[in-house]
Coordinates of C-alpha atoms in Angstrom, one line a residue:
Chain G
X1473 CA -44.0 -126.1 -101.4
X1474 CA -45.6 -127.1 -104.7
X1475 CA -49.0 -128.5 -103.9
X1476 CA -51.0 -130.9 -106.0
X1477 CA -54.7 -131.2 -105.3
X1478 CA -56.4 -134.4 -106.6
X1479 CA -60.2 -134.8 -107.0
X1480 CA -62.3 -136.6 -106.3
X1481 CA -60.7 -138.3 -103.2
X1482 CA -62.9 -141.4 -103.6
X1483 CA -64.7 -142.8 -106.6
X1484 CA -66.8 -145.9 -106.7
X1485 CA -68.3 -147.0 -110.0
X1486 CA -69.7 -150.0 -111.9
X1487 CA -67.7 -151.9 -114.5
X1488 CA -68.1 -150.4 -117.9
X1489 CA -68.5 -146.8 -116.8
X1490 CA -66.3 -144.0 -117.8
X1491 CA -64.5 -141.7 -115.3
X1492 CA -62.2 -138.7 -115.1
X1493 CA -59.9 -137.8 -112.2
X1494 CA -58.1 -134.5 -111.8
X1495 CA -54.8 -133.1 -110.6
X1496 CA -54.5 -129.4 -110.1
X1497 CA -51.9 -127.0 -108.8
X1498 CA -51.3 -123.3 -108.6
X1499 CA -47.7 -124.0 -109.6
X1500 CA -46.2 -124.7 -113.1
X1501 CA -44.6 -128.1 -113.4
X1502 CA -42.1 -129.1 -116.1
X1503 CA -43.8 -132.4 -116.2
X1504 CA -46.3 -134.5 -114.3
X1505 CA -46.3 -138.2 -113.6
X1506 CA -49.3 -140.5 -112.9
X1507 CA -48.8 -143.6 -110.7
X1508 CA -51.2 -146.3 -109.7
X1509 CA -50.8 -147.9 -106.3
X1510 CA -52.5 -151.1 -105.2
X1511 CA -52.9 -152.2 -101.6
X1512 CA -49.6 -153.4 -100.1
X1513 CA -47.6 -152.3 -103.1
X1514 CA -45.6 -149.2 -104.1
X1515 CA -46.7 -146.8 -106.8
X1516 CA -46.2 -147.9 -110.4
X1517 CA -45.5 -145.3 -113.0
X1518 CA -48.2 -145.1 -115.7
X1519 CA -47.2 -142.1 -117.7
X1520 CA -45.2 -138.9 -117.8
X1521 CA -46.6 -135.9 -119.6
X1522 CA -44.1 -133.2 -120.5
X1523 CA -45.6 -130.7 -123.0
X1524 CA -48.4 -128.3 -122.3
X1525 CA -51.6 -129.6 -124.0
X1526 CA -50.1 -133.1 -124.5
X1527 CA -52.4 -136.0 -124.6
X1528 CA -51.1 -139.6 -124.1
X1529 CA -53.1 -142.8 -124.4
X1530 CA -52.4 -146.0 -122.7
X1531 CA -55.0 -148.5 -123.8
X1532 CA -58.2 -147.3 -122.1
X1533 CA -56.5 -144.6 -120.1
X1534 CA -56.1 -141.1 -121.6
X1535 CA -53.9 -138.6 -119.9
X1536 CA -53.9 -134.8 -120.6
X1537 CA -51.5 -132.1 -119.4
X1538 CA -53.0 -128.6 -119.2
X1539 CA -51.8 -125.9 -121.6
X1540 CA -50.4 -124.0 -118.7
X1541 CA -48.8 -127.1 -117.2
X1542 CA -50.6 -126.6 -113.9
X1543 CA -53.1 -129.4 -114.2
X1544 CA -53.6 -132.8 -115.6
X1545 CA -56.5 -135.3 -116.0
X1546 CA -56.8 -139.0 -116.3
X1547 CA -59.8 -140.4 -118.2
X1548 CA -60.6 -144.1 -118.1
X1549 CA -63.0 -145.6 -120.6
X1550 CA -65.1 -148.6 -119.8
X1551 CA -63.5 -149.2 -116.4
X1552 CA -62.8 -152.7 -115.3
X1553 CA -62.3 -154.2 -111.8
X1554 CA -58.6 -154.4 -112.5
X1555 CA -58.4 -150.6 -112.7
X1556 CA -59.2 -150.5 -108.9
X1557 CA -56.4 -148.7 -107.0
X1558 CA -55.0 -145.4 -105.8
X1559 CA -54.2 -143.0 -108.6
X1560 CA -51.5 -140.5 -107.7
X1561 CA -50.2 -137.6 -109.6
X1562 CA -46.7 -136.3 -108.9
X1563 CA -44.6 -133.4 -110.2
X1564 CA -40.8 -132.8 -109.9
X1565 CA -39.3 -130.0 -107.7
X1566 CA -39.2 -126.8 -109.7
X1567 CA -35.9 -125.0 -110.2
X1568 CA -33.8 -127.8 -108.8
X1569 CA -31.7 -130.6 -110.1
X1570 CA -33.0 -132.7 -107.3
X1571 CA -35.4 -135.4 -108.4
X1572 CA -37.8 -134.8 -105.5
X1573 CA -41.4 -135.5 -106.4
X1574 CA -44.4 -133.8 -104.9
X1575 CA -47.4 -136.1 -104.7
X1576 CA -51.1 -135.4 -104.4
X1577 CA -53.2 -137.3 -101.9
X1578 CA -54.5 -139.5 -104.7
X1579 CA -57.9 -140.7 -105.9
X1580 CA -59.0 -144.0 -104.6
X1581 CA -60.9 -145.8 -107.4
X1582 CA -63.1 -148.8 -106.8
X1583 CA -64.6 -150.5 -109.8
X1584 CA -67.3 -153.1 -109.0
X1585 CA -68.1 -156.1 -111.3
Chain T
X977 CA -31.1 -157.5 -110.6
X978 CA -34.5 -156.0 -111.6
X979 CA -37.0 -154.2 -109.4
X980 CA -36.6 -152.6 -106.0
X981 CA -36.7 -154.8 -103.0
X982 CA -37.5 -153.6 -99.5
X983 CA -37.2 -155.3 -96.1
X984 CA -38.8 -156.0 -93.8
X985 CA -42.3 -155.8 -95.2
X986 CA -43.9 -155.2 -91.8
X987 CA -42.4 -154.0 -88.6
X988 CA -43.8 -153.2 -85.1
X989 CA -41.7 -151.0 -82.8
X990 CA -42.2 -149.3 -79.5
X991 CA -42.1 -145.5 -79.1
X992 CA -38.5 -144.4 -78.4
X993 CA -36.8 -147.3 -80.2
X994 CA -34.7 -147.1 -83.3
X995 CA -35.4 -148.8 -86.6
X996 CA -33.4 -149.5 -89.8
X997 CA -35.2 -150.1 -93.1
X998 CA -33.4 -151.6 -96.1
X999 CA -33.7 -151.2 -99.8
X1000 CA -32.0 -152.9 -102.7
X1001 CA -32.3 -150.8 -105.9
X1002 CA -32.0 -151.8 -109.5
X1003 CA -28.5 -152.2 -110.8
X1004 CA -27.4 -149.0 -112.5
X1005 CA -29.8 -146.8 -110.5
X1006 CA -27.5 -144.3 -108.9
X1007 CA -30.4 -142.3 -107.3
X1008 CA -32.4 -143.5 -104.4
X1009 CA -35.2 -141.6 -102.6
X1010 CA -37.1 -142.4 -99.5
X1011 CA -40.7 -141.4 -99.0
X1012 CA -43.1 -141.7 -96.1
X1013 CA -46.8 -142.4 -96.9
X1014 CA -49.2 -142.0 -94.0
X1015 CA -52.6 -143.6 -94.3
X1016 CA -54.8 -141.8 -96.7
X1017 CA -52.0 -139.5 -97.9
X1018 CA -49.7 -139.3 -100.9
X1019 CA -46.0 -140.1 -100.4
X1020 CA -43.9 -137.4 -98.7
X1021 CA -40.3 -136.9 -99.7
X1022 CA -37.8 -137.7 -96.9
X1023 CA -34.5 -137.4 -98.6
X1024 CA -32.6 -138.5 -101.7
X1025 CA -29.1 -140.0 -102.1
X1026 CA -27.1 -139.7 -105.3
X1027 CA -23.9 -141.5 -105.7
X1028 CA -23.8 -142.3 -102.0
X1029 CA -24.2 -138.7 -100.8
X1030 CA -27.4 -137.1 -99.4
X1031 CA -28.6 -134.9 -102.2
X1032 CA -31.6 -133.2 -100.6
X1033 CA -34.0 -133.5 -97.7
X1034 CA -37.6 -132.9 -97.2
X1035 CA -39.3 -131.5 -94.1
X1036 CA -38.2 -134.3 -91.7
X1037 CA -36.1 -134.0 -88.5
X1038 CA -32.5 -135.1 -88.2
X1039 CA -33.6 -138.3 -86.4
X1040 CA -34.4 -139.5 -89.9
X1041 CA -31.1 -140.5 -91.6
X1042 CA -29.9 -142.7 -94.4
X1043 CA -27.0 -144.3 -96.2
X1044 CA -26.5 -145.4 -99.8
X1045 CA -23.9 -148.1 -100.6
X1046 CA -21.9 -148.8 -103.8
X1047 CA -23.9 -152.0 -104.4
X1048 CA -27.1 -150.0 -105.0
X1049 CA -28.5 -150.8 -101.6
X1050 CA -29.5 -148.2 -99.1
X1051 CA -30.9 -147.8 -95.5
X1052 CA -33.3 -145.5 -93.8
X1053 CA -32.7 -145.1 -90.1
X1054 CA -35.2 -143.5 -87.7
X1055 CA -34.2 -142.8 -84.1
X1056 CA -36.4 -142.1 -81.1
X1057 CA -39.5 -143.4 -82.8
X1058 CA -42.8 -141.5 -82.3
X1059 CA -46.3 -142.7 -82.8
X1060 CA -46.7 -140.4 -85.8
X1061 CA -43.9 -142.2 -87.5
X1062 CA -46.3 -145.1 -88.2
X1063 CA -46.6 -145.2 -92.0
X1064 CA -45.6 -147.0 -95.2
X1065 CA -42.0 -146.2 -96.0
X1066 CA -41.2 -146.4 -99.7
X1067 CA -37.8 -146.6 -101.4
X1068 CA -37.6 -145.4 -105.0
X1069 CA -34.7 -145.6 -107.5
X1070 CA -33.9 -144.1 -110.8
X1071 CA -31.0 -143.9 -113.2
X1072 CA -31.7 -140.2 -113.9
X1073 CA -33.1 -138.7 -110.7
X1074 CA -36.6 -139.6 -112.0
X1075 CA -37.1 -136.4 -113.9
X1076 CA -38.5 -137.9 -117.1
X1077 CA -38.7 -141.6 -116.6
X1078 CA -40.1 -141.6 -113.1
X1079 CA -39.1 -143.7 -110.3
X1080 CA -39.3 -147.5 -109.6
X1081 CA -40.8 -148.0 -106.2
X1082 CA -40.4 -150.9 -103.9
X1083 CA -43.5 -152.4 -102.2
X1084 CA -42.6 -150.6 -99.0
X1085 CA -42.1 -151.3 -95.3
X1086 CA -45.2 -150.9 -93.1
X1087 CA -44.0 -149.5 -89.8
X1088 CA -46.2 -149.4 -86.8
X1089 CA -45.1 -147.6 -83.7
X1090 CA -47.0 -148.5 -80.5

């Protein structure tokens, strides 16, 4: 099993603050995906990082894939209440053509106005 | 048709009963996966169907079964329901097994077993 550990599990901040959440594994992944899930909805893909050391920006969100492709981080600048949600990282099954994803438990982010 | 649609949105069943959950995938998405998401957990892979055949299974017993149809719809069947089967069941589809472009998830079916 390829485990993904996410931290922190819960994060509660005020609007305007910056934050970083982490996704770590002892396994190497060919890529990692970040999803955001809101209550009563399914996860929505934010980004896929593929290359070790890669940095991708999506407006106020910055995603980084570790050089060894075992970890990733998500940094949000000037958080807004609309950023509230469960942030999940997921990686594909290693050594298989199967598109199975391993998910972490997620970071529940709450941004207060 | 765009998006992934799941039905029903909520369901309450009694222990020992059987349930069928349905999913309508995006046109052209030949891969559909089902995930179980317990409260406070990330989604756990149940199985995947590719071109109407089961293409892989996670650590779930045989009482979890599925079907994929040519019209991009699919079903998840669970027999002999147990209390621990209470969870959000997510259907996800992809045109390429999700390896680079990720999956499109439905909103899920919230199953409660009492």
